[in-house]
Amino acid sequence: MLSAFRKSFVRDLEEGRGFLWWPVAVAIGAAFYFAPASEPSLADLVLAGLGLLAALVLIIRHPLAAPFSAILIGLACAGFLHAALVTRLASHPVFPFERTITVRGHIVAVEDRGKGTARLLVRPAEMDPRPRSGLPPFVRVTTRGEVPAPGEAVTMLARLAPPMPPPLPGGYDFARVAWFSGVGASGFTYGPVKPWLGAPPPDTKLALLSSIETVRMTAAGRIRAALAGDTGAIAAALIVGDRAGISDATNEVMRIAGVSHVLSISGMHMSLVAAFLFGGIRLILALIPPLALTLPIKKIAAMLSMLGTGAYFVVSGMDVPAERSMITVAVSLFAVLIDRRALSLRVIAVAALVTLALSPEAVMEPGAQMSFAAVVALMAGLEAWRARRGEAVDGDDVNWLARLVRRFALWIVAALAATVVAGLATLPMALYHFGRLAPLGMIANLVTEPLVSFLIMPMALIAALLMPLGLEGVPLAVMGAGIDAMIAVARVVANWTPGGGLYGRPMGWTMLAVVAGGLWICLWRGRKRWLGLAPVLVGLAFVGAGSPPGLIVAGDGSLALVRQQDGAWHKVGAKGGFMLNVWTAAVGIDPADVTSLDREAACDAEACLLKAAQGRPSVSVVSQPLAFGDDCSTTAIVVSGLEAPPWCQPAGALVDQRVLASTGTITYDIQMSGDGGVHLKESGRVLGNPRRPWLAPMR
């Protein structure tokens, strides 16, 4: 048995199957750099360098017989070091702390948020007072009133703060995303944005970006003028990547239904645009005999569709998910140019390596994880289907109607299989990052996928091509009908989904086990691939194991979420907003129960107090210094964004500004003794030591 498995591994490696694991190894190395809360030490970097050096020596000395494991270890070390290098190369000033400041600069991009508000991306030229660390490359602000045009020089009075760190340990790191986007501060303006008289002209790069943004804004305005409400907002999102106008209600029902991926310019959109351009151009060339007989029309179609898809990428806003998708499409079309199969796991591996080389931080992005998981699973399934099906084709003796019916039936089966496979492949990432399942998402995707593939996106492409001629009205109307149908399906599925699909975030190792097992199944061939079922089943078996923390404290000390021993949750402190939404999703609180979380907390202008009860300690969130006098002596756990006086010694624990400055949002397990004693055991924190470079320095 072992001999058979060994021969099977050797055969796969000899056929180049080991290359498929290269991007996996690089991604693991990058993840080891980005995942910890603290910046790796010099010793960690040296150790990775020695590992890479040892692997290179082994490969150079034995180029044909180097152990596969040595290659993977070397690539993992290279991924770690590359991530550290790219992070340093992206270095720029980060706003040190929240303050009001006058900003003068040029508008780079504008997002119409609806209801009279807009979000601006500004390249600052002057700040008053000027931050000691220097000017960040970009700042992002929300404003009301008249919206300036891209490229316009403006001045504004703004309240700016450092980019937001993760709202929960292990959560989405907004500051890291801002770091690699060059955004060093975000906030809002006081009053309208005004023209900056006497400003220097924008440089060439900014002028080019502004021109692209002007085209996007103009196109989005014409789309919304033709299609009202969420229909127009979604059409604008699909054509120019502007998602700002989509209502919260529609966003939520599409998330619950599992079809929110349609709203982001991603692999599906890029692939559909490339496929329609490639097929259409090739068909047109094939209809012209002199060209079809003398020119390599397939390669010409690949080249032109690559250019067309690149233009779509530029107009769509060039955001990170679109960039990853563009890389994958470009690699696939390049494979056609060099006479290789466009759809294969090897092409996906090359695209993943290019993505990690350009943006190693993508390894931590939910969109990148889910996109590559889905496409790897689909390609592996297609490969297995091809191997089983062989080269069988429709028989010529069957009439055209029978062939048409058969092909339609095969398409239905393939669409259902693809939906199931992609849904299962992305489930671990969706569950971990969003604490949410879409149990009926396969149904919603099966219904909406034909709408998107054969109606919405083709009409989007036609509308974009006809827009310069002013003839986009009819295709936009047809596209709008498809979008309305998609929204209707999402609403029905969302209404059928119990509890909004919220489940809570599982332990990280369980999802890693599922992903590792899934990769093993997809990337190897033969019977040995089914060994991957073991980690998958183990991970799934322990998804519900463990328990959420007993106490979550916001990094600014304004909010706490307390879990009673019977599983009931209680909110103490500020309203919470976005941060509270992230917490409740992570711990699996039903959205219908969120409004009643603070039912037992009593608040006044100085503090909020949750009294002790069976299975929970008393917790106070102090917002004014006077409240320390009473709460420090009567409350078990005192939380505050202020610095507590030295004499404040609550019976359980004090979590004040001195603690939170070095931890950020922090989670605890609560241990209560029989005599009423309370002890907190830290279970996670957002900020580590040394602090990550993309986070504001400690004051």
XYZ file of C-alpha atoms in Angstrom:
699
model
C 0.000 0.000 0.000
C 2.735 2.457 1.036
C 4.744 1.493 -2.041
C 1.786 2.270 -4.276
C 1.316 5.668 -2.644
C 5.027 6.429 -3.022
C 4.953 5.540 -6.704
C 1.890 7.697 -7.153
C 3.662 10.690 -5.555
C 6.746 10.141 -7.700
C 4.614 9.965 -10.836
C 2.823 13.210 -9.987
C 6.097 14.981 -9.267
C 7.680 13.718 -12.483
C 4.689 15.076 -14.410
C 5.221 18.517 -12.863
C 2.409 18.281 -10.353
C 4.665 19.565 -7.586
C 4.640 23.023 -9.198
C 1.026 23.419 -8.084
C 2.264 23.510 -4.472
C 4.705 26.359 -5.083
C 2.173 29.189 -4.584
C 0.803 27.340 -1.548
C 4.271 27.381 0.041
C 4.819 31.061 -0.814
C 1.376 31.915 0.600
C 2.146 30.063 3.845
C 5.354 32.053 4.232
C 3.549 35.351 3.611
C 0.806 34.361 6.066
C 3.422 33.668 8.756
C 4.571 37.255 8.291
C 1.167 38.965 8.217
C -0.912 36.880 10.643
C 0.750 37.643 14.027
C -0.292 40.732 15.966
C 3.353 41.784 16.389
C 6.085 42.517 13.875
C 8.536 39.618 13.415
C 11.871 40.068 15.140
C 15.271 40.263 13.481
C 15.870 36.674 14.620
C 12.780 35.550 12.704
C 14.043 37.229 9.538
C 17.502 35.719 9.951
C 16.016 32.262 10.512
C 13.926 32.600 7.344
C 16.991 33.753 5.430
C 19.004 30.763 6.626
C 16.163 28.437 5.646
C 16.057 29.936 2.154
C 19.847 29.729 1.842
C 19.917 26.075 2.937
C 17.196 25.185 0.430
C 19.054 26.980 -2.380
C 22.312 25.172 -1.579
C 20.523 21.819 -1.621
C 18.766 22.593 -4.914
C 21.977 23.847 -6.594
C 23.967 20.794 -5.502
C 21.254 18.331 -6.479
C 19.167 20.111 -9.171
C 17.442 16.938 -10.367
C 17.098 15.141 -7.044
C 16.401 17.969 -4.608
C 13.779 16.878 -2.084
C 10.346 18.273 -2.821
C 10.030 19.274 0.837
C 13.240 21.356 0.603
C 11.826 23.278 -2.350
C 8.611 24.026 -0.462
C 10.488 25.098 2.691
C 12.677 27.392 0.608
C 9.629 28.918 -1.089
C 7.907 29.428 2.285
C 10.982 31.233 3.618
C 11.111 33.302 0.429
C 7.433 34.196 0.849
C 8.059 35.332 4.427
C 11.040 37.499 3.472
C 9.303 38.880 0.380
C 6.282 39.932 2.457
C 8.585 41.717 4.920
C 10.429 43.460 2.071
C 7.287 44.612 0.259
C 5.873 45.910 3.545
C 8.998 48.001 4.103
C 8.994 49.276 0.521
C 5.396 50.445 1.020
C 6.473 52.524 4.022
C 4.870 55.951 4.384
C 3.833 58.262 7.227
C 0.759 57.212 9.214
C -1.277 59.848 11.025
C -0.206 59.593 14.682
C -3.489 60.339 16.483
C -6.948 61.820 15.990
C -6.945 65.569 15.539
C -8.532 68.443 13.607
C -6.354 69.728 10.811
C -6.475 71.864 7.671
C -5.695 69.860 4.538
C -4.835 71.279 1.129
C -4.361 68.985 -1.805
C -5.791 67.441 -4.971
C -8.785 65.149 -5.335
C -7.766 61.724 -6.663
C -11.093 59.867 -6.548
C -14.693 60.513 -5.554
C -17.306 58.018 -4.333
C -20.886 59.257 -4.240
C -22.269 57.735 -1.025
C -25.810 59.006 -1.604
C -27.908 61.221 0.690
C -25.689 64.203 -0.061
C -22.434 62.640 1.102
C -19.307 61.650 -0.779
C -16.054 59.948 0.134
C -12.950 61.614 -1.255
C -9.457 60.272 -1.785
C -7.122 63.250 -1.453
C -3.412 63.603 -2.128
C -2.339 66.198 0.469
C 0.192 68.876 -0.465
C -0.031 70.820 2.793
C -1.321 70.163 6.316
C -1.687 72.735 9.042
C -0.385 71.877 11.578
C 2.019 69.595 9.749
C 2.435 66.102 11.293
C 5.941 65.492 12.622
C 6.191 62.216 10.704
C 5.411 63.950 7.402
C 2.482 63.940 4.988
C 0.841 60.614 4.118
C 0.534 59.886 0.378
C -3.284 59.900 0.574
C -6.049 60.668 3.041
C -9.653 59.550 2.775
C -12.450 61.813 4.039
C -16.233 61.857 3.989
C -17.878 65.170 3.195
C -21.247 66.787 2.554
C -22.269 69.442 0.121
C -20.965 70.136 -3.351
C -18.731 67.322 -4.569
C -15.420 68.397 -6.142
C -14.213 66.840 -9.369
C -11.213 64.515 -9.626
C -8.008 66.501 -10.105
C -9.445 69.631 -8.464
C -7.285 71.459 -5.894
C -9.185 71.842 -2.609
C -8.797 72.968 0.974
C -10.766 71.554 3.899
C -10.981 71.501 7.663
C -11.049 67.818 8.594
C -11.069 65.573 11.607
C -8.509 62.898 10.778
C -7.466 59.731 12.580
C -5.098 56.838 11.844
C -6.591 54.029 9.727
C -8.718 51.692 11.808
C -7.011 48.607 13.278
C -8.877 45.283 13.350
C -12.123 45.567 15.360
C -11.475 42.093 16.806
C -8.349 39.960 17.293
C -7.804 38.003 14.091
C -10.287 40.205 12.260
C -10.034 42.170 9.034
C -7.173 44.663 9.281
C -8.313 47.933 7.708
C -5.017 49.600 8.633
C -3.007 47.003 6.717
C -5.172 47.494 3.631
C -4.757 51.274 3.941
C -0.979 50.888 4.305
C -0.616 49.102 0.984
C -2.987 51.604 -0.643
C -0.908 54.540 0.590
C -3.706 55.886 2.809
C -2.279 57.312 6.027
C -5.382 58.862 7.583
C -9.166 58.887 7.317
C -11.975 60.971 8.739
C -14.562 63.607 7.850
C -14.714 67.295 6.989
C -16.197 70.164 8.936
C -18.288 72.023 6.423
C -17.956 71.859 2.641
C -14.758 71.356 0.700
C -13.538 74.624 -0.836
C -11.375 75.369 -3.900
C -7.692 75.916 -3.155
C -6.800 79.142 -4.913
C -3.232 79.423 -6.137
C -2.597 75.684 -5.819
C 0.229 74.067 -7.791
C -0.911 72.032 -10.805
C -1.228 68.248 -10.371
C 1.617 66.073 -11.621
C 1.303 63.819 -14.677
C 0.379 60.684 -12.729
C -2.312 62.470 -10.744
C -3.678 64.091 -13.898
C -3.943 60.665 -15.546
C -5.667 59.122 -12.521
C -8.023 62.090 -12.340
C -8.937 61.698 -16.007
C -9.793 58.035 -15.439
C -11.863 58.937 -12.376
C -13.705 61.618 -14.352
C -14.634 59.030 -16.985
C -15.821 56.651 -14.257
C -17.895 59.325 -12.507
C -19.466 60.440 -15.778
C -20.323 56.859 -16.709
C -21.740 56.137 -13.231
C -23.888 59.267 -13.444
C -25.316 58.269 -16.822
C -26.019 54.739 -15.585
C -27.855 56.002 -12.475
C -29.793 58.469 -14.623
C -31.013 55.587 -16.789
C -31.690 53.150 -13.934
C -33.078 54.392 -10.638
C -32.383 53.187 -7.098
C -30.466 50.031 -6.305
C -30.826 48.828 -9.887
C -28.733 51.723 -11.174
C -26.326 51.494 -8.246
C -25.631 47.806 -8.938
C -25.287 48.493 -12.665
C -22.721 51.192 -11.858
C -20.910 48.736 -9.568
C -20.702 46.135 -12.336
C -19.594 48.521 -15.080
C -17.338 51.051 -13.324
C -16.807 49.451 -9.905
C -18.695 52.159 -7.962
C -20.600 50.342 -5.180
C -21.251 53.393 -3.040
C -24.898 53.932 -3.961
C -26.185 50.452 -3.076
C -28.505 50.586 -0.068
C -27.642 48.804 3.170
C -30.823 46.715 2.899
C -29.915 45.359 -0.535
C -26.322 44.741 0.486
C -27.549 42.767 3.496
C -30.049 40.572 1.632
C -27.417 39.754 -0.989
C -24.937 38.827 1.741
C -27.483 36.576 3.449
C -28.403 34.978 0.125
C -24.741 34.353 -0.692
C -24.687 36.382 -3.917
C -22.909 39.535 -2.707
C -19.826 38.481 -4.679
C -21.694 39.655 -7.777
C -21.372 43.274 -6.556
C -17.569 43.288 -6.577
C -15.519 43.367 -9.781
C -13.860 39.981 -9.410
C -12.876 36.848 -11.257
C -16.356 36.086 -12.513
C -16.787 39.528 -14.084
C -13.321 39.626 -15.611
C -13.723 36.094 -16.949
C -17.104 36.857 -18.493
C -15.832 40.044 -20.147
C -12.765 38.214 -21.462
C -14.876 35.272 -22.652
C -17.368 37.449 -24.530
C -14.622 39.549 -26.096
C -12.582 36.488 -27.044
C -15.588 34.617 -28.458
C -17.008 37.646 -30.247
C -13.730 38.736 -31.833
C -12.885 35.189 -32.881
C -16.358 34.730 -34.403
C -16.101 37.982 -36.378
C -12.664 37.052 -37.711
C -13.833 33.526 -38.572
C -16.648 34.968 -40.695
C -14.080 36.669 -42.939
C -12.498 33.813 -44.995
C -9.299 35.622 -46.052
C -8.513 36.397 -42.420
C -9.624 33.031 -41.062
C -7.463 31.130 -43.566
C -4.311 33.216 -43.312
C -4.129 34.587 -39.769
C -3.950 32.941 -36.300
C -7.340 34.330 -35.355
C -7.401 32.524 -32.005
C -4.245 34.309 -30.871
C -5.431 37.615 -32.286
C -8.687 37.228 -30.378
C -6.725 36.418 -27.206
C -4.549 39.509 -27.582
C -7.447 41.861 -28.331
C -9.576 40.439 -25.516
C -6.617 40.926 -23.154
C -6.486 44.592 -24.148
C -10.265 44.927 -23.801
C -10.274 43.261 -20.393
C -7.415 45.553 -19.347
C -9.505 48.559 -20.352
C -12.396 47.190 -18.271
C -9.974 46.785 -15.349
C -8.896 50.432 -15.621
C -12.452 51.773 -15.906
C -13.658 49.559 -13.050
C -11.403 51.388 -10.607
C -8.370 49.074 -10.462
C -9.128 47.923 -6.937
C -7.377 44.941 -5.373
C -9.943 42.186 -6.208
C -10.087 43.390 -9.807
C -6.281 43.398 -9.953
C -6.120 39.754 -8.858
C -8.767 38.814 -11.389
C -6.991 40.713 -14.151
C -3.769 38.824 -13.415
C -5.582 35.479 -13.634
C -7.312 36.402 -16.902
C -4.089 37.784 -18.390
C -2.177 34.594 -17.538
C -4.961 32.467 -19.047
C -5.016 34.481 -22.269
C -1.220 34.433 -22.439
C -1.440 30.642 -22.249
C -3.528 30.765 -25.433
C -0.844 32.888 -27.107
C 1.826 30.266 -26.387
C -0.434 27.366 -27.390
C -1.154 26.126 -23.882
C -4.476 25.231 -22.308
C -6.096 28.386 -20.901
C -8.023 26.600 -18.154
C -5.754 24.465 -16.005
C -4.423 24.263 -12.477
C -0.959 25.174 -13.765
C -2.282 28.474 -15.148
C -3.972 29.191 -11.801
C -0.692 28.422 -10.004
C 1.179 30.892 -12.214
C -1.512 33.541 -11.598
C -1.267 32.944 -7.846
C 2.531 33.317 -7.912
C 2.266 36.576 -9.871
C -0.370 37.866 -7.446
C 1.770 37.006 -4.418
C 4.824 38.584 -6.039
C 2.984 41.866 -6.648
C 0.754 41.862 -3.559
C 1.841 39.394 -0.860
C -0.696 40.943 1.514
C -3.433 39.389 -0.648
C -2.890 36.147 1.266
C -4.803 37.688 4.198
C -7.645 39.119 2.124
C -10.961 37.200 2.277
C -11.646 38.053 -1.367
C -8.352 36.595 -2.576
C -8.713 33.490 -0.431
C -12.249 32.797 -1.596
C -11.494 33.629 -5.237
C -8.540 31.262 -5.505
C -10.274 28.580 -3.421
C -13.241 28.594 -5.784
C -11.204 28.576 -8.981
C -8.824 25.845 -7.738
C -11.761 23.629 -6.737
C -13.496 24.258 -10.066
C -10.341 23.562 -12.087
C -9.673 20.375 -10.114
C -13.235 19.255 -10.709
C -12.967 20.096 -14.417
C -9.686 18.189 -14.639
C -11.206 15.113 -12.985
C -14.253 15.341 -15.260
C -12.043 15.598 -18.340
C -10.044 12.559 -17.244
C -13.201 10.510 -16.694
C -14.990 11.749 -19.811
C -11.986 11.424 -22.139
C -12.411 12.838 -25.596
C -15.992 11.739 -26.128
C -18.048 14.079 -28.301
C -21.613 14.211 -29.542
C -22.294 11.684 -32.248
C -22.905 13.001 -35.752
C -25.822 10.643 -36.245
C -27.902 12.406 -33.590
C -30.176 15.137 -34.879
C -29.503 18.760 -33.929
C -32.494 19.002 -31.578
C -31.319 16.016 -29.549
C -27.818 17.465 -29.365
C -29.209 20.823 -28.254
C -31.308 19.234 -25.507
C -28.356 17.128 -24.377
C -26.025 20.092 -24.226
C -28.578 22.154 -22.330
C -28.988 19.332 -19.811
C -25.220 19.070 -19.468
C -25.034 22.828 -18.905
C -27.641 22.606 -16.123
C -25.737 19.777 -14.451
C -22.418 21.609 -14.864
C -23.850 24.840 -13.440
C -25.283 22.988 -10.450
C -21.999 21.138 -9.894
C -19.971 24.352 -10.211
C -22.222 26.123 -7.713
C -21.911 23.278 -5.218
C -18.138 22.959 -5.653
C -17.459 26.714 -5.425
C -19.800 27.043 -2.446
C -18.104 24.230 -0.533
C -14.631 25.549 -1.417
C -15.329 29.046 -0.112
C -17.293 27.961 2.959
C -14.301 27.809 5.376
C -13.170 31.351 4.520
C -16.696 32.780 4.620
C -17.361 31.156 7.985
C -14.106 32.324 9.555
C -14.043 35.895 8.233
C -17.746 36.716 8.407
C -19.117 34.233 10.938
C -21.824 33.583 8.412
C -23.167 30.678 6.402
C -25.364 30.979 3.357
C -27.224 27.659 3.641
C -29.424 28.526 0.683
C -26.677 30.275 -1.256
C -26.347 27.414 -3.711
C -30.001 27.833 -4.669
C -29.605 31.598 -5.051
C -26.430 31.244 -7.115
C -27.942 28.572 -9.337
C -30.795 30.943 -10.210
C -28.766 34.149 -10.471
C -25.727 32.761 -12.299
C -27.543 32.424 -15.655
C -28.890 35.963 -15.188
C -25.397 37.327 -14.585
C -23.645 35.232 -17.229
C -26.121 35.497 -20.093
C -28.007 38.723 -19.456
C -26.515 41.175 -16.971
C -22.806 41.072 -17.887
C -23.278 40.818 -21.685
C -25.586 43.830 -21.547
C -23.084 45.612 -19.290
C -20.364 45.068 -21.887
C -22.591 46.216 -24.751
C -23.702 49.291 -22.761
C -20.079 50.204 -22.018
C -19.139 49.882 -25.698
C -22.135 51.964 -26.840
C -21.872 54.615 -24.114
C -19.447 56.862 -26.050
C -22.074 56.973 -28.836
C -24.915 57.739 -26.411
C -26.702 54.486 -27.310
C -26.485 52.717 -23.944
C -30.196 53.112 -23.098
C -31.541 49.810 -24.449
C -28.797 47.504 -23.111
C -28.980 49.256 -19.736
C -32.739 48.691 -19.638
C -32.271 44.976 -20.345
C -29.450 44.833 -17.798
C -31.706 46.543 -15.248
C -34.398 43.920 -15.725
C -31.823 41.211 -14.982
C -30.612 43.070 -11.893
C -34.189 43.465 -10.623
C -34.704 39.731 -11.005
C -31.446 39.026 -9.162
C -32.446 41.309 -6.254
C -35.860 39.650 -6.091
C -34.259 36.195 -5.864
C -31.872 37.426 -3.154
C -34.744 38.816 -1.094
C -36.704 35.584 -1.284
C -33.670 33.492 -0.302
C -32.736 35.920 2.490
C -36.270 35.665 3.917
C -35.984 31.876 3.868
C -32.605 31.905 5.658
C -33.000 31.466 9.437
C -31.143 33.958 11.621
C -29.578 35.676 8.625
C -27.189 32.740 8.293
C -25.094 33.894 11.257
C -23.166 31.099 12.937
C -20.218 32.717 14.680
C -16.504 32.529 13.974
C -15.001 29.067 14.563
C -11.516 28.394 15.885
C -8.928 29.217 13.258
C -7.227 25.808 13.256
C -10.439 24.050 12.247
C -10.734 26.106 9.076
C -7.018 25.689 8.333
C -7.478 21.919 8.569
C -10.388 22.038 6.125
C -8.436 24.212 3.672
C -5.327 22.005 3.906
C -7.379 18.891 3.256
C -9.173 20.560 0.364
C -5.897 21.579 -1.261
C -4.570 18.030 -0.887
C -7.666 16.679 -2.640
C -7.487 19.259 -5.452
C -3.765 19.311 -6.212
C -2.850 15.610 -6.156
C -4.190 12.840 -8.376
C -5.030 9.206 -7.763
C -6.277 7.525 -4.619
C -3.835 9.358 -2.352
C -5.785 12.567 -2.871
C -8.566 11.184 -0.672
C -6.212 11.226 2.311
C -7.179 14.893 2.400
C -10.615 13.903 3.660
C -9.107 13.206 7.095
C -8.180 16.825 7.967
C -11.389 18.058 6.321
C -13.535 15.822 8.518
C -11.521 16.632 11.645
C -11.862 20.357 10.999
C -15.593 20.107 10.377
C -16.074 17.914 13.456
C -14.591 20.600 15.701
C -16.175 23.644 14.060
C -18.602 23.986 16.941
C -15.985 23.223 19.582
C -14.539 25.855 21.851
C -16.406 28.839 23.169
C -16.379 32.561 22.441
C -14.626 34.917 24.854
C -16.368 35.996 28.038
C -15.497 39.672 27.591
C -14.641 41.833 24.566
C -13.349 45.353 25.184
C -13.049 47.969 22.415
C -9.632 49.488 21.841
C -10.888 52.954 22.791
C -12.491 51.670 26.005
C -15.965 52.901 25.048
C -17.690 49.535 24.683
C -17.699 46.074 26.226
C -19.584 42.889 25.335
C -20.083 40.431 28.205
C -21.113 36.787 27.949
C -23.051 35.230 30.772
C -22.333 31.600 31.679
C -25.692 30.552 30.232
C -24.652 32.040 26.841
C -26.623 35.308 27.047
C -24.791 38.419 25.841
C -24.892 41.932 27.283
C -23.619 45.199 25.825
C -22.177 47.846 28.120
C -21.239 51.315 26.909
C -21.514 53.195 23.641
C -23.835 52.389 20.764
C -21.139 50.407 19.014
C -22.037 50.843 15.354
C -19.797 48.986 12.931
C -17.579 47.515 15.648
C -20.555 46.009 17.464
C -21.813 44.525 14.198
C -18.450 42.792 13.679
C -18.469 41.441 17.241
C -22.004 40.106 17.084
C -21.339 38.383 13.762
C -18.177 36.800 15.173
C -19.953 35.370 18.213
C -23.102 34.376 16.299
C -25.663 36.730 17.845
C -28.923 36.802 15.909
C -29.408 40.266 14.325
C -32.903 40.366 15.831
C -31.360 40.263 19.312
C -28.811 43.045 18.835
C -31.170 45.843 19.848
C -31.852 44.185 23.194
C -28.232 43.554 24.168
C -28.120 46.560 26.504
C -31.456 45.851 28.178
C -29.852 45.276 31.594
C -27.173 47.986 31.489
C -27.918 51.318 33.147
C -26.210 54.376 31.646
C -25.826 58.024 32.573
C -23.521 60.809 31.430
C -20.577 59.395 33.398
C -20.695 55.609 32.966
C -22.668 52.528 31.991
C -23.095 49.771 34.576
C -24.075 46.125 34.193
C -24.849 44.745 37.643
C -23.700 41.303 38.729
C -26.081 38.396 38.297
C -25.970 34.614 38.257
C -23.099 33.620 35.964
C -21.703 37.083 35.271
C -19.703 39.741 37.123
C -20.533 43.419 37.368
C -18.987 45.507 34.592
C -18.691 49.278 34.319
C -17.648 51.314 31.277
C -16.479 54.718 32.550
C -16.600 57.739 30.257
C -16.068 60.551 32.818
C -13.418 60.709 35.599
C -15.981 61.279 38.358
C -17.386 57.763 37.872
C -14.132 56.153 39.044
C -14.962 57.186 42.607
C -17.920 54.812 42.921
C -17.250 52.146 40.304
C -13.674 51.282 41.303
C -14.877 50.174 44.721
C -18.191 48.551 43.841
C -17.684 47.005 40.381
C -15.722 43.832 39.609
C -14.508 44.906 36.153
C -13.896 48.545 35.235
C -13.345 49.494 31.585
C -12.426 52.967 30.393
C -10.729 54.827 27.589
C -9.431 57.196 30.262
C -6.417 56.658 32.457
C -7.760 55.484 35.814
C -6.361 57.020 39.014
C -3.692 54.982 40.849
C -6.045 54.137 43.701
C -8.563 52.473 41.363
C -8.314 48.777 42.283
C -11.544 46.948 41.341
C -12.100 43.456 42.711
C -11.722 41.776 39.319
C -9.741 43.772 36.767
C -9.063 47.275 35.465
C -8.901 47.722 31.688
C -8.110 51.394 31.108
C -6.239 53.562 28.636
C -2.836 52.351 29.855
C -3.767 48.758 29.057
C -5.640 49.413 25.816
C -2.892 51.624 24.364
C -0.705 48.546 24.022
C -3.397 45.950 23.250
C -6.137 47.593 21.168
C -9.363 45.627 21.204
C -8.826 42.779 23.654
C -10.711 39.610 24.570
C -10.797 37.746 27.873
C -12.082 34.524 29.313
C -13.893 35.191 32.600
C -13.254 32.836 35.487
C -15.545 33.177 38.513
C -14.871 31.431 41.807
C -17.476 30.167 44.218
C -16.856 33.016 46.665
C -17.662 35.617 44.010
C -14.091 36.315 42.929
C -13.481 37.308 39.326
C -10.374 36.646 37.262
C -9.743 37.646 33.645
C -7.512 35.580 31.373
C -6.481 37.295 28.142
C -7.394 35.263 25.054
C -6.547 37.686 22.231
C -5.419 41.207 21.387
C -5.201 43.344 18.270
C -1.899 45.112 18.941
C 1.355 43.309 19.546
C 4.893 44.292 20.471
C 6.711 45.390 18.392
C 3.807 47.085 16.668
C 3.086 46.439 12.988
C 4.379 49.278 10.756
C 0.931 50.034 9.335
C -0.476 50.904 12.770
C -0.174 54.324 14.366
C 2.778 54.474 16.776
C 2.033 54.202 20.478
C 1.731 57.621 22.133
